[in-house]
Amino acid sequence: MSSTRRIAVILGVGPGLSTSIAKSLSTTHSLVLLSRSLPDSLPKLNLPSTIPKDNILALSSDGSTSSLQKAFEDLKKHWPEGRVDVGIYNVNQKFNLNGFLDKKEEDLRRGLESGVVGAWNLSQSLLPLFLSNSPDPTTGAKGVLLFTGATMSLKAGGKFSSLAPGMFARRALSQSLAREFGPQGVHVGHVIIDGIIDTQAVKGMMGENGNKRLQPDDIAQTYLSLVNQPRSAWTQELDLR
Amino acid sequence: MSSTRRIAVILGVGPGLSTSIAKSLSTTHSLVLLSRSLPDSLPKLNLPSTIPKDNILALSSDGSTSSLQKAFEDLKKHWPEGRVDVGIYNVNQKFNLNGFLDKKEEDLRRGLESGVVGAWNLSQSLLPLFLSNSPDPTTGAKGVLLFTGATMSLKAGGKFSSLAPGMFARRALSQSLAREFGPQGVHVGHVIIDGIIDTQAVKGMMGENGNKRLQPDDIAQTYLSLVNQPRSAWTQELDLR
Amino acid sequence: MSSTRRIAVILGVGPGLSTSIAKSLSTTHSLVLLSRSLPDSLPKLNLPSTIPKDNILALSSDGSTSSLQKAFEDLKKHWPEGRVDVGIYNVNQKFNLNGFLDKKEEDLRRGLESGVVGAWNLSQSLLPLFLSNSPDPTTGAKGVLLFTGATMSLKAGGKFSSLAPGMFARRALSQSLAREFGPQGVHVGHVIIDGIIDTQAVKGMMGENGNKRLQPDDIAQTYLSLVNQPRSAWTQELDLR
Amino acid sequence: MSSTRRIAVILGVGPGLSTSIAKSLSTTHSLVLLSRSLPDSLPKLNLPSTIPKDNILALSSDGSTSSLQKAFEDLKKHWPEGRVDVGIYNVNQKFNLNGFLDKKEEDLRRGLESGVVGAWNLSQSLLPLFLSNSPDPTTGAKGVLLFTGATMSLKAGGKFSSLAPGMFARRALSQSLAREFGPQGVHVGHVIIDGIIDTQAVKGMMGENGNKRLQPDDIAQTYLSLVNQPRSAWTQELDLR
């Protein structure tokens, strides 16, 4: 398989965790980076120059079926011979911590879109490609699909009425897909990030002193471990804190 | 308070559990029954004749904001002096156990609508009414809001990719509302029904021998216990099996 | 069954929750109260005079097999014709919040004894009696066995290294017994009390202002609801907060 | 730190998972292998000849305080300059799936000894050594303490009344220690092995065809990932299935 280009697709790419995941995957994979603001926002990601530019394909997608269909068509044209075998769903919830009665149905719907609908659509695009792969000779996986979760994936605090439902739903999707597609050779995992990630945005808001924050590169190391887990002992869920 | 009419609102009323809940509440409450097919389907509910007809108000609602606004306006006209202090969200998921790749985004969206959007909208209608109540002299509650859950609220099986996300999300909403409104005197609970309810529909499909099924009247007894719990020791979640 | 004396056995009886549970059961059951300090400490329980004295049998037991065998022999002599059909395991952990390295193996062992060994021994004494009963005509239960849990039954905080293991273990026992004996007609439940109970002892230490504390009588109401649940819809676990 | 000998202590070593963990750690660590039957049973472990014999210290311990004190004294004499910075508690429960009423208190106690008392004692021996270390320059950890869990750590089936309590208790201990010692630089993790490990013993009982079994070497890869996790993003719990 050394001659086959391996491709990882990351949806929800901004400066922060997804950039670190991209870096950590870049030694083995070509990268398809997707977000609402890409490709325009690509320079802001500050990807290291060690990643060859022709190993990156940045495309626009808001997680909708139509935008993903377009992106996967572009991907197929760009790297027609590639093997897509990693997918990361890393779309953040847009924070809204108003009281429930100060929120609108629209806030819940926004939370559900980024929480689970985009994850569903990405999975619909990736799983047929994964299933058409042969098992990876090292791990035995036809593909690896990882979802990023949060504290509010497990516990819904009082201010999280519009955010937690989508994150609980994302976790449900990851469980269901793991049970359906695990036996078919697809590793589906859910990573619960139980704390604040020390991104540029967070530093801007909360200051530099991030001793208790999770470092994006440190989190990415575990994503990479999950991608490399052998088939007989896959992790469905873990926490990072 | 003996002279005040107490009103319970149940959304998702069909023959089965909701009818049993209605019966169990009818000795203390007037009933507002809501579902997509009401009021036409009222005769099919087989409500016992012991419930006075003028204690029942059956209205149409599909859980949308607009249908609920209409229903609550009708309710206010019908019983202008009543105290609305119980709400039950009992909308079932429409079963679809196809494999994930045989499902459409539309299936997920349907699951989210019945799973959590309707629950959100009912809560938006009820909570302001609850908060305007004085505490019940016996229980200390300004209102009680109960959500019906299922096995798939906790664990998403391989065929439940379009159903479990909405039920996980419903559970998240119940947790968040309990934490926000519990301190304000509103009891929010989540009832996980971990098995098959022995309804007429189930008997038709699976036969009469329902020894291992949950009886609707037995489940309703626990809903009633939850409605009557005193404020210092409220249950947020329980299972029934 | 009206002519048969029904008997409830409570292990871990002190002034507080167990007294309230005893009161709530006393209208239907004769009471066997067990603790290390009984029968001497009986006057300190402040049981209401409405409970006839000859409906109470107070005996000493520390939860050991030998003390329980003795107690059940005494019980059998005292009420030879009775039907033992309720058991409550309510033994508290003796608090020790030292740091782990300031604790001894002995502290862990003490936590395990009160946490799970006593619960095991009580279950060994009660279950054969339950299984020999006919089903209760109202609930269908041959017996009801309830275990009191706590916040630390689910989450082990940093200071709870010697206490949480026993409470986690108690929860495991309740689950296992529910799965083994539920199909045989025995209801096994676990009540997670997620907060501080407003007992005399707590009032002495922390003051009277217990607005956020759980009232023992309010908790007992839910124990009574569990005892009365019909067989098709039993609760295995609930929280009170 | 390249000149300092790093030492990993594994308690509960038999042919199977612990041997694979030993192999995976042997490139960076000297190994202290502890079990009831060691050092006599060392040849049966079939450790690969690639591990230098003088990198292995096999000692007897049944998990008791006294046996561990002896073992750690021997360790200190053997490698007086070493840095002990990894501990693995991997003691198996001795299976006993009898019905509850066919079990004795002794069965529960045995489950608690291997489930949690040995884990407590190992932690008491290791944590002071860890706390005296400087942080590892790569991971920032003063030490890593991993506990092996199982399906029955989370759910207690009907036949697991004497086994699950000890495993629930082990999980509680791991949580409590993580919360107390994480902020002090010690990584405490709990690995839930949700399935059957394909050991020689299992092959003997259940046959060779272990497609659905977890391979010990595959599991060990994840233990190694946990040992190498950087401090800002530690996993407290993960499953392998």
PDB file of C-alpha atoms in Angstrom, chain A:
ATOM      1  CA  MET A   1       0.000   0.000   0.000  1.00  0.00           C
ATOM      2  CA  SER A   2       3.042   2.228   0.173  1.00  0.00           C
ATOM      3  CA  SER A   3       2.311   3.541  -3.294  1.00  0.00           C
ATOM      4  CA  THR A   4      -1.276   4.492  -2.547  1.00  0.00           C
ATOM      5  CA  ARG A   5      -2.000   8.001  -1.378  1.00  0.00           C
ATOM      6  CA  ARG A   6      -3.905   7.849   1.925  1.00  0.00           C
ATOM      7  CA  ILE A   7      -6.371  10.632   2.513  1.00  0.00           C
ATOM      8  CA  ALA A   8      -7.862  12.025   5.717  1.00  0.00           C
ATOM      9  CA  VAL A   9     -10.925  14.239   5.674  1.00  0.00           C
ATOM     10  CA  ILE A  10     -11.448  16.701   8.509  1.00  0.00           C
ATOM     11  CA  LEU A  11     -14.687  18.626   8.809  1.00  0.00           C
ATOM     12  CA  GLY A  12     -14.761  21.626  11.099  1.00  0.00           C
ATOM     13  CA  VAL A  13     -11.275  22.997  10.561  1.00  0.00           C
ATOM     14  CA  GLY A  14     -10.207  26.162  12.308  1.00  0.00           C
ATOM     15  CA  PRO A  15      -7.065  27.270  14.101  1.00  0.00           C
ATOM     16  CA  GLY A  16      -6.878  24.964  17.113  1.00  0.00           C
ATOM     17  CA  LEU A  17      -7.435  21.259  17.535  1.00  0.00           C
ATOM     18  CA  SER A  18      -8.156  20.442  13.913  1.00  0.00           C
ATOM     19  CA  THR A  19      -4.910  22.069  12.815  1.00  0.00           C
ATOM     20  CA  SER A  20      -2.990  19.928  15.294  1.00  0.00           C
ATOM     21  CA  ILE A  21      -4.792  16.807  14.106  1.00  0.00           C
ATOM     22  CA  ALA A  22      -3.943  17.747  10.529  1.00  0.00           C
ATOM     23  CA  LYS A  23      -0.279  18.100  11.451  1.00  0.00           C
ATOM     24  CA  SER A  24      -0.185  14.770  13.209  1.00  0.00           C
ATOM     25  CA  LEU A  25      -1.816  12.978  10.276  1.00  0.00           C
ATOM     26  CA  SER A  26       0.246  14.739   7.629  1.00  0.00           C
ATOM     27  CA  THR A  27       3.188  12.339   7.732  1.00  0.00           C
ATOM     28  CA  THR A  28       0.993   9.489   6.550  1.00  0.00           C
ATOM     29  CA  HIS A  29      -1.970  11.178   4.905  1.00  0.00           C
ATOM     30  CA  SER A  30      -2.915  13.807   2.405  1.00  0.00           C
ATOM     31  CA  LEU A  31      -5.400  16.158   3.992  1.00  0.00           C
ATOM     32  CA  VAL A  32      -8.804  17.332   2.914  1.00  0.00           C
ATOM     33  CA  LEU A  33      -9.703  20.256   5.139  1.00  0.00           C
ATOM     34  CA  LEU A  34     -13.332  21.335   5.214  1.00  0.00           C
ATOM     35  CA  SER A  35     -15.078  24.211   6.879  1.00  0.00           C
ATOM     36  CA  ARG A  36     -17.523  26.960   6.139  1.00  0.00           C
ATOM     37  CA  SER A  37     -14.761  29.525   5.747  1.00  0.00           C
ATOM     38  CA  LEU A  38     -12.281  27.477   3.758  1.00  0.00           C
ATOM     39  CA  PRO A  39     -10.442  27.718   1.414  1.00  0.00           C
ATOM     40  CA  ASP A  40     -10.250  31.497   2.081  1.00  0.00           C
ATOM     41  CA  SER A  41      -9.264  31.033   5.730  1.00  0.00           C
ATOM     42  CA  LEU A  42      -6.446  28.616   4.932  1.00  0.00           C
ATOM     43  CA  PRO A  43      -3.643  31.103   5.680  1.00  0.00           C
ATOM     44  CA  LYS A  44      -5.104  31.732   9.146  1.00  0.00           C
ATOM     45  CA  LEU A  45      -4.680  28.088  10.086  1.00  0.00           C
ATOM     46  CA  ASN A  46      -0.925  28.586  10.370  1.00  0.00           C
ATOM     47  CA  LEU A  47      -0.229  25.091   9.119  1.00  0.00           C
ATOM     48  CA  PRO A  48       3.495  24.384   9.429  1.00  0.00           C
ATOM     49  CA  SER A  49       5.550  24.661   6.283  1.00  0.00           C
ATOM     50  CA  THR A  50       6.671  21.076   6.833  1.00  0.00           C
ATOM     51  CA  ILE A  51       3.402  19.963   5.303  1.00  0.00           C
ATOM     52  CA  PRO A  52       3.825  20.084   1.533  1.00  0.00           C
ATOM     53  CA  LYS A  53       1.185  22.360   0.053  1.00  0.00           C
ATOM     54  CA  ASP A  54       0.222  19.829  -2.535  1.00  0.00           C
ATOM     55  CA  ASN A  55      -0.710  17.484   0.281  1.00  0.00           C
ATOM     56  CA  ILE A  56      -3.526  19.782   1.335  1.00  0.00           C
ATOM     57  CA  LEU A  57      -6.885  20.262  -0.285  1.00  0.00           C
ATOM     58  CA  ALA A  58      -8.956  22.953   1.407  1.00  0.00           C
ATOM     59  CA  LEU A  59     -12.613  23.124   0.446  1.00  0.00           C
ATOM     60  CA  SER A  60     -15.733  24.835   1.623  1.00  0.00           C
ATOM     61  CA  SER A  61     -18.396  22.858   3.429  1.00  0.00           C
ATOM     62  CA  ASP A  62     -20.974  23.772   6.022  1.00  0.00           C
ATOM     63  CA  GLY A  63     -21.760  20.114   6.667  1.00  0.00           C
ATOM     64  CA  SER A  64     -24.809  20.091   4.411  1.00  0.00           C
ATOM     65  CA  THR A  65     -25.383  17.158   2.076  1.00  0.00           C
ATOM     66  CA  SER A  66     -25.002  19.350  -0.987  1.00  0.00           C
ATOM     67  CA  SER A  67     -21.772  20.998   0.143  1.00  0.00           C
ATOM     68  CA  LEU A  68     -20.293  17.622   1.060  1.00  0.00           C
ATOM     69  CA  GLN A  69     -21.291  16.065  -2.256  1.00  0.00           C
ATOM     70  CA  LYS A  70     -19.534  18.921  -4.010  1.00  0.00           C
ATOM     71  CA  ALA A  71     -16.455  18.559  -1.796  1.00  0.00           C
ATOM     72  CA  PHE A  72     -16.191  14.808  -2.349  1.00  0.00           C
ATOM     73  CA  GLU A  73     -16.528  15.295  -6.103  1.00  0.00           C
ATOM     74  CA  ASP A  74     -13.687  17.802  -5.981  1.00  0.00           C
ATOM     75  CA  LEU A  75     -11.675  15.393  -3.864  1.00  0.00           C
ATOM     76  CA  LYS A  76     -12.210  12.584  -6.349  1.00  0.00           C
ATOM     77  CA  LYS A  77     -11.068  14.761  -9.241  1.00  0.00           C
ATOM     78  CA  HIS A  78      -8.080  16.048  -7.320  1.00  0.00           C
ATOM     79  CA  TRP A  79      -6.777  12.697  -6.063  1.00  0.00           C
ATOM     80  CA  PRO A  80      -8.604  10.120  -8.152  1.00  0.00           C
ATOM     81  CA  GLU A  81      -6.377   7.264  -7.014  1.00  0.00           C
ATOM     82  CA  GLY A  82      -6.376   8.019  -3.323  1.00  0.00           C
ATOM     83  CA  ARG A  83      -7.628   5.845  -0.503  1.00  0.00           C
ATOM     84  CA  VAL A  84      -9.849   7.830   1.859  1.00  0.00           C
ATOM     85  CA  ASP A  85      -9.510   6.045   5.183  1.00  0.00           C
ATOM     86  CA  VAL A  86      -9.713   8.639   7.944  1.00  0.00           C
ATOM     87  CA  GLY A  87     -12.514  11.031   8.775  1.00  0.00           C
ATOM     88  CA  ILE A  88     -12.671  13.483  11.667  1.00  0.00           C
ATOM     89  CA  TYR A  89     -15.795  15.368  12.663  1.00  0.00           C
ATOM     90  CA  ASN A  90     -14.656  18.292  14.706  1.00  0.00           C
ATOM     91  CA  VAL A  91     -17.342  20.939  14.257  1.00  0.00           C
ATOM     92  CA  ASN A  92     -17.737  23.130  17.331  1.00  0.00           C
ATOM     93  CA  GLN A  93     -20.969  24.287  18.825  1.00  0.00           C
ATOM     94  CA  LYS A  94     -21.402  28.047  18.648  1.00  0.00           C
ATOM     95  CA  PHE A  95     -21.651  29.016  22.287  1.00  0.00           C
ATOM     96  CA  ASN A  96     -24.925  30.369  23.613  1.00  0.00           C
ATOM     97  CA  LEU A  97     -25.307  30.186  27.349  1.00  0.00           C
ATOM     98  CA  ASN A  98     -28.478  32.231  27.684  1.00  0.00           C
ATOM     99  CA  GLY A  99     -31.204  30.988  29.933  1.00  0.00           C
ATOM    100  CA  PHE A 100     -33.660  28.612  28.290  1.00  0.00           C
ATOM    101  CA  LEU A 101     -36.479  31.148  28.129  1.00  0.00           C
ATOM    102  CA  ASP A 102     -34.183  33.633  26.432  1.00  0.00           C
ATOM    103  CA  LYS A 103     -33.426  31.146  23.696  1.00  0.00           C
ATOM    104  CA  LYS A 104     -35.367  30.445  20.535  1.00  0.00           C
ATOM    105  CA  GLU A 105     -36.141  27.179  18.771  1.00  0.00           C
ATOM    106  CA  GLU A 106     -33.609  28.431  16.227  1.00  0.00           C
ATOM    107  CA  ASP A 107     -30.836  28.124  18.831  1.00  0.00           C
ATOM    108  CA  LEU A 108     -31.667  24.490  19.427  1.00  0.00           C
ATOM    109  CA  ARG A 109     -31.774  23.828  15.693  1.00  0.00           C
ATOM    110  CA  ARG A 110     -28.364  25.428  15.214  1.00  0.00           C
ATOM    111  CA  GLY A 111     -27.022  23.184  17.956  1.00  0.00           C
ATOM    112  CA  LEU A 112     -28.473  20.116  16.290  1.00  0.00           C
ATOM    113  CA  GLU A 113     -27.035  21.047  12.879  1.00  0.00           C
ATOM    114  CA  SER A 114     -23.462  21.379  14.099  1.00  0.00           C
ATOM    115  CA  GLY A 115     -23.925  18.720  16.753  1.00  0.00           C
ATOM    116  CA  VAL A 116     -25.232  15.843  14.711  1.00  0.00           C
ATOM    117  CA  VAL A 117     -26.602  16.660  11.245  1.00  0.00           C
ATOM    118  CA  GLY A 118     -23.180  17.533   9.860  1.00  0.00           C
ATOM    119  CA  ALA A 119     -21.748  14.425  11.493  1.00  0.00           C
ATOM    120  CA  TRP A 120     -24.461  12.336   9.864  1.00  0.00           C
ATOM    121  CA  ASN A 121     -23.781  13.849   6.461  1.00  0.00           C
ATOM    122  CA  LEU A 122     -20.016  13.384   6.712  1.00  0.00           C
ATOM    123  CA  SER A 123     -20.578   9.767   7.724  1.00  0.00           C
ATOM    124  CA  GLN A 124     -22.895   9.234   4.755  1.00  0.00           C
ATOM    125  CA  SER A 125     -20.123  10.515   2.467  1.00  0.00           C
ATOM    126  CA  LEU A 126     -17.269   8.587   4.051  1.00  0.00           C
ATOM    127  CA  LEU A 127     -18.655   5.174   4.937  1.00  0.00           C
ATOM    128  CA  PRO A 128     -19.219   3.939   1.366  1.00  0.00           C
ATOM    129  CA  LEU A 129     -15.627   4.911   0.560  1.00  0.00           C
ATOM    130  CA  PHE A 130     -14.341   3.139   3.668  1.00  0.00           C
ATOM    131  CA  LEU A 131     -16.313  -0.017   2.905  1.00  0.00           C
ATOM    132  CA  SER A 132     -14.781  -0.172  -0.567  1.00  0.00           C
ATOM    133  CA  ASN A 133     -11.254  -0.203   0.911  1.00  0.00           C
ATOM    134  CA  SER A 134      -9.303  -3.326   1.691  1.00  0.00           C
ATOM    135  CA  PRO A 135      -8.249  -3.629   5.317  1.00  0.00           C
ATOM    136  CA  ASP A 136      -5.149  -1.710   6.244  1.00  0.00           C
ATOM    137  CA  PRO A 137      -2.343  -4.298   6.529  1.00  0.00           C
ATOM    138  CA  THR A 138      -1.180  -2.924   9.869  1.00  0.00           C
ATOM    139  CA  THR A 139      -4.391  -2.089  11.708  1.00  0.00           C
ATOM    140  CA  GLY A 140      -6.936  -4.159   9.822  1.00  0.00           C
ATOM    141  CA  ALA A 141      -9.174  -1.098   9.460  1.00  0.00           C
ATOM    142  CA  LYS A 142     -10.963  -0.158   6.273  1.00  0.00           C
ATOM    143  CA  GLY A 143     -11.407   3.279   7.724  1.00  0.00           C
ATOM    144  CA  VAL A 144     -11.409   5.280  10.914  1.00  0.00           C
ATOM    145  CA  LEU A 145     -14.130   7.780  11.785  1.00  0.00           C
ATOM    146  CA  LEU A 146     -13.616   9.932  14.865  1.00  0.00           C
ATOM    147  CA  PHE A 147     -16.026  12.379  16.442  1.00  0.00           C
ATOM    148  CA  THR A 148     -14.985  15.080  18.864  1.00  0.00           C
ATOM    149  CA  GLY A 149     -17.123  15.294  21.985  1.00  0.00           C
ATOM    150  CA  ALA A 150     -17.113  17.492  25.052  1.00  0.00           C
ATOM    151  CA  THR A 151     -18.068  17.507  28.712  1.00  0.00           C
ATOM    152  CA  MET A 152     -21.584  18.418  27.628  1.00  0.00           C
ATOM    153  CA  SER A 153     -21.778  15.178  25.613  1.00  0.00           C
ATOM    154  CA  LEU A 154     -22.301  13.383  28.924  1.00  0.00           C
ATOM    155  CA  LYS A 155     -23.817  15.940  31.265  1.00  0.00           C
ATOM    156  CA  ALA A 156     -26.111  18.789  30.335  1.00  0.00           C
ATOM    157  CA  GLY A 157     -25.561  21.780  32.571  1.00  0.00           C
ATOM    158  CA  GLY A 158     -28.187  24.392  33.250  1.00  0.00           C
ATOM    159  CA  LYS A 159     -27.013  26.803  30.574  1.00  0.00           C
ATOM    160  CA  PHE A 160     -26.470  24.175  27.896  1.00  0.00           C
ATOM    161  CA  SER A 161     -30.073  23.590  26.852  1.00  0.00           C
ATOM    162  CA  SER A 162     -29.405  24.441  23.200  1.00  0.00           C
ATOM    163  CA  LEU A 163     -25.899  22.957  23.001  1.00  0.00           C
ATOM    164  CA  ALA A 164     -25.978  19.676  24.897  1.00  0.00           C
ATOM    165  CA  PRO A 165     -28.809  18.067  22.883  1.00  0.00           C
ATOM    166  CA  GLY A 166     -26.715  18.182  19.714  1.00  0.00           C
ATOM    167  CA  MET A 167     -23.652  16.835  21.498  1.00  0.00           C
ATOM    168  CA  PHE A 168     -25.584  14.015  23.173  1.00  0.00           C
ATOM    169  CA  ALA A 169     -26.989  13.249  19.725  1.00  0.00           C
ATOM    170  CA  ARG A 170     -23.500  13.188  18.198  1.00  0.00           C
ATOM    171  CA  ARG A 171     -22.449  10.658  20.802  1.00  0.00           C
ATOM    172  CA  ALA A 172     -25.508   8.531  19.998  1.00  0.00           C
ATOM    173  CA  LEU A 173     -24.577   8.585  16.323  1.00  0.00           C
ATOM    174  CA  SER A 174     -21.013   7.513  17.079  1.00  0.00           C
ATOM    175  CA  GLN A 175     -22.246   4.588  19.189  1.00  0.00           C
ATOM    176  CA  SER A 176     -24.718   3.437  16.607  1.00  0.00           C
ATOM    177  CA  LEU A 177     -22.215   3.626  13.751  1.00  0.00           C
ATOM    178  CA  ALA A 178     -19.583   1.808  15.825  1.00  0.00           C
ATOM    179  CA  ARG A 179     -21.996  -1.053  16.405  1.00  0.00           C
ATOM    180  CA  GLU A 180     -23.147  -1.226  12.791  1.00  0.00           C
ATOM    181  CA  PHE A 181     -19.829  -0.709  11.008  1.00  0.00           C
ATOM    182  CA  GLY A 182     -17.289  -2.075  13.497  1.00  0.00           C
ATOM    183  CA  PRO A 183     -17.978  -5.646  12.404  1.00  0.00           C
ATOM    184  CA  GLN A 184     -17.478  -4.452   8.802  1.00  0.00           C
ATOM    185  CA  GLY A 185     -13.992  -3.170   9.552  1.00  0.00           C
ATOM    186  CA  VAL A 186     -14.623   0.500  10.284  1.00  0.00           C
ATOM    187  CA  HIS A 187     -13.353   1.948  13.539  1.00  0.00           C
ATOM    188  CA  VAL A 188     -15.733   4.575  14.923  1.00  0.00           C
ATOM    189  CA  GLY A 189     -14.573   6.461  17.984  1.00  0.00           C
ATOM    190  CA  HIS A 190     -15.773   9.309  20.189  1.00  0.00           C
ATOM    191  CA  VAL A 191     -13.277  11.541  22.003  1.00  0.00           C
ATOM    192  CA  ILE A 192     -14.665  13.424  24.992  1.00  0.00           C
ATOM    193  CA  ILE A 193     -12.588  16.518  25.591  1.00  0.00           C
ATOM    194  CA  ASP A 194     -13.355  17.290  29.201  1.00  0.00           C
ATOM    195  CA  GLY A 195     -11.965  20.778  29.588  1.00  0.00           C
ATOM    196  CA  ILE A 196     -10.925  23.904  27.770  1.00  0.00           C
ATOM    197  CA  ILE A 197      -8.583  23.682  24.783  1.00  0.00           C
ATOM    198  CA  ASP A 198      -5.771  26.195  24.809  1.00  0.00           C
ATOM    199  CA  THR A 199      -6.393  27.706  21.366  1.00  0.00           C
ATOM    200  CA  GLN A 200      -5.465  31.183  20.162  1.00  0.00           C
ATOM    201  CA  ALA A 201      -9.089  32.218  20.541  1.00  0.00           C
ATOM    202  CA  VAL A 202      -9.213  31.032  24.147  1.00  0.00           C
ATOM    203  CA  LYS A 203      -5.906  32.721  24.917  1.00  0.00           C
ATOM    204  CA  GLY A 204      -7.348  35.926  23.525  1.00  0.00           C
ATOM    205  CA  MET A 205     -10.406  35.738  25.723  1.00  0.00           C
ATOM    206  CA  MET A 206      -9.026  34.186  28.874  1.00  0.00           C
ATOM    207  CA  GLY A 207      -5.323  35.014  28.898  1.00  0.00           C
ATOM    208  CA  GLU A 208      -2.129  33.091  28.290  1.00  0.00           C
ATOM    209  CA  ASN A 209      -1.920  31.189  31.539  1.00  0.00           C
ATOM    210  CA  GLY A 210      -3.291  27.923  30.284  1.00  0.00           C
ATOM    211  CA  ASN A 211      -1.710  25.456  32.678  1.00  0.00           C
ATOM    212  CA  LYS A 212      -4.994  23.682  33.156  1.00  0.00           C
ATOM    213  CA  ARG A 213      -6.021  23.819  29.530  1.00  0.00           C
ATOM    214  CA  LEU A 214      -5.630  20.972  27.072  1.00  0.00           C
ATOM    215  CA  GLN A 215      -2.938  21.600  24.475  1.00  0.00           C
ATOM    216  CA  PRO A 216      -4.146  20.963  20.920  1.00  0.00           C
ATOM    217  CA  ASP A 217      -0.981  19.040  19.993  1.00  0.00           C
ATOM    218  CA  ASP A 218      -1.386  16.811  23.042  1.00  0.00           C
ATOM    219  CA  ILE A 219      -4.959  16.002  22.128  1.00  0.00           C
ATOM    220  CA  ALA A 220      -3.914  15.287  18.557  1.00  0.00           C
ATOM    221  CA  GLN A 221      -1.449  12.665  19.790  1.00  0.00           C
ATOM    222  CA  THR A 222      -4.392  10.617  21.065  1.00  0.00           C
ATOM    223  CA  TYR A 223      -6.332  11.013  17.819  1.00  0.00           C
ATOM    224  CA  LEU A 224      -3.280   9.583  16.095  1.00  0.00           C
ATOM    225  CA  SER A 225      -3.149   6.676  18.546  1.00  0.00           C
ATOM    226  CA  LEU A 226      -6.781   5.930  17.778  1.00  0.00           C
ATOM    227  CA  VAL A 227      -6.123   5.992  14.041  1.00  0.00           C
ATOM    228  CA  ASN A 228      -3.356   3.443  14.591  1.00  0.00           C
ATOM    229  CA  GLN A 229      -5.233   1.061  16.908  1.00  0.00           C
ATOM    230  CA  PRO A 230      -5.346  -2.508  15.625  1.00  0.00           C
ATOM    231  CA  ARG A 231      -8.740  -3.954  14.848  1.00  0.00           C
ATOM    232  CA  SER A 232      -9.066  -6.473  17.656  1.00  0.00           C
ATOM    233  CA  ALA A 233      -8.903  -3.785  20.336  1.00  0.00           C
ATOM    234  CA  TRP A 234     -10.582  -0.607  19.226  1.00  0.00           C
ATOM    235  CA  THR A 235     -11.616   2.188  21.565  1.00  0.00           C
ATOM    236  CA  GLN A 236     -15.153   3.416  21.103  1.00  0.00           C
ATOM    237  CA  GLU A 237     -14.900   6.183  23.671  1.00  0.00           C
ATOM    238  CA  LEU A 238     -12.300   7.867  25.787  1.00  0.00           C
ATOM    239  CA  ASP A 239     -11.984  11.080  27.709  1.00  0.00           C
ATOM    240  CA  LEU A 240      -9.157  13.594  27.703  1.00  0.00           C
ATOM    241  CA  ARG A 241      -8.773  15.964  30.615  1.00  0.00           C
TER     242      ARG A 241
END
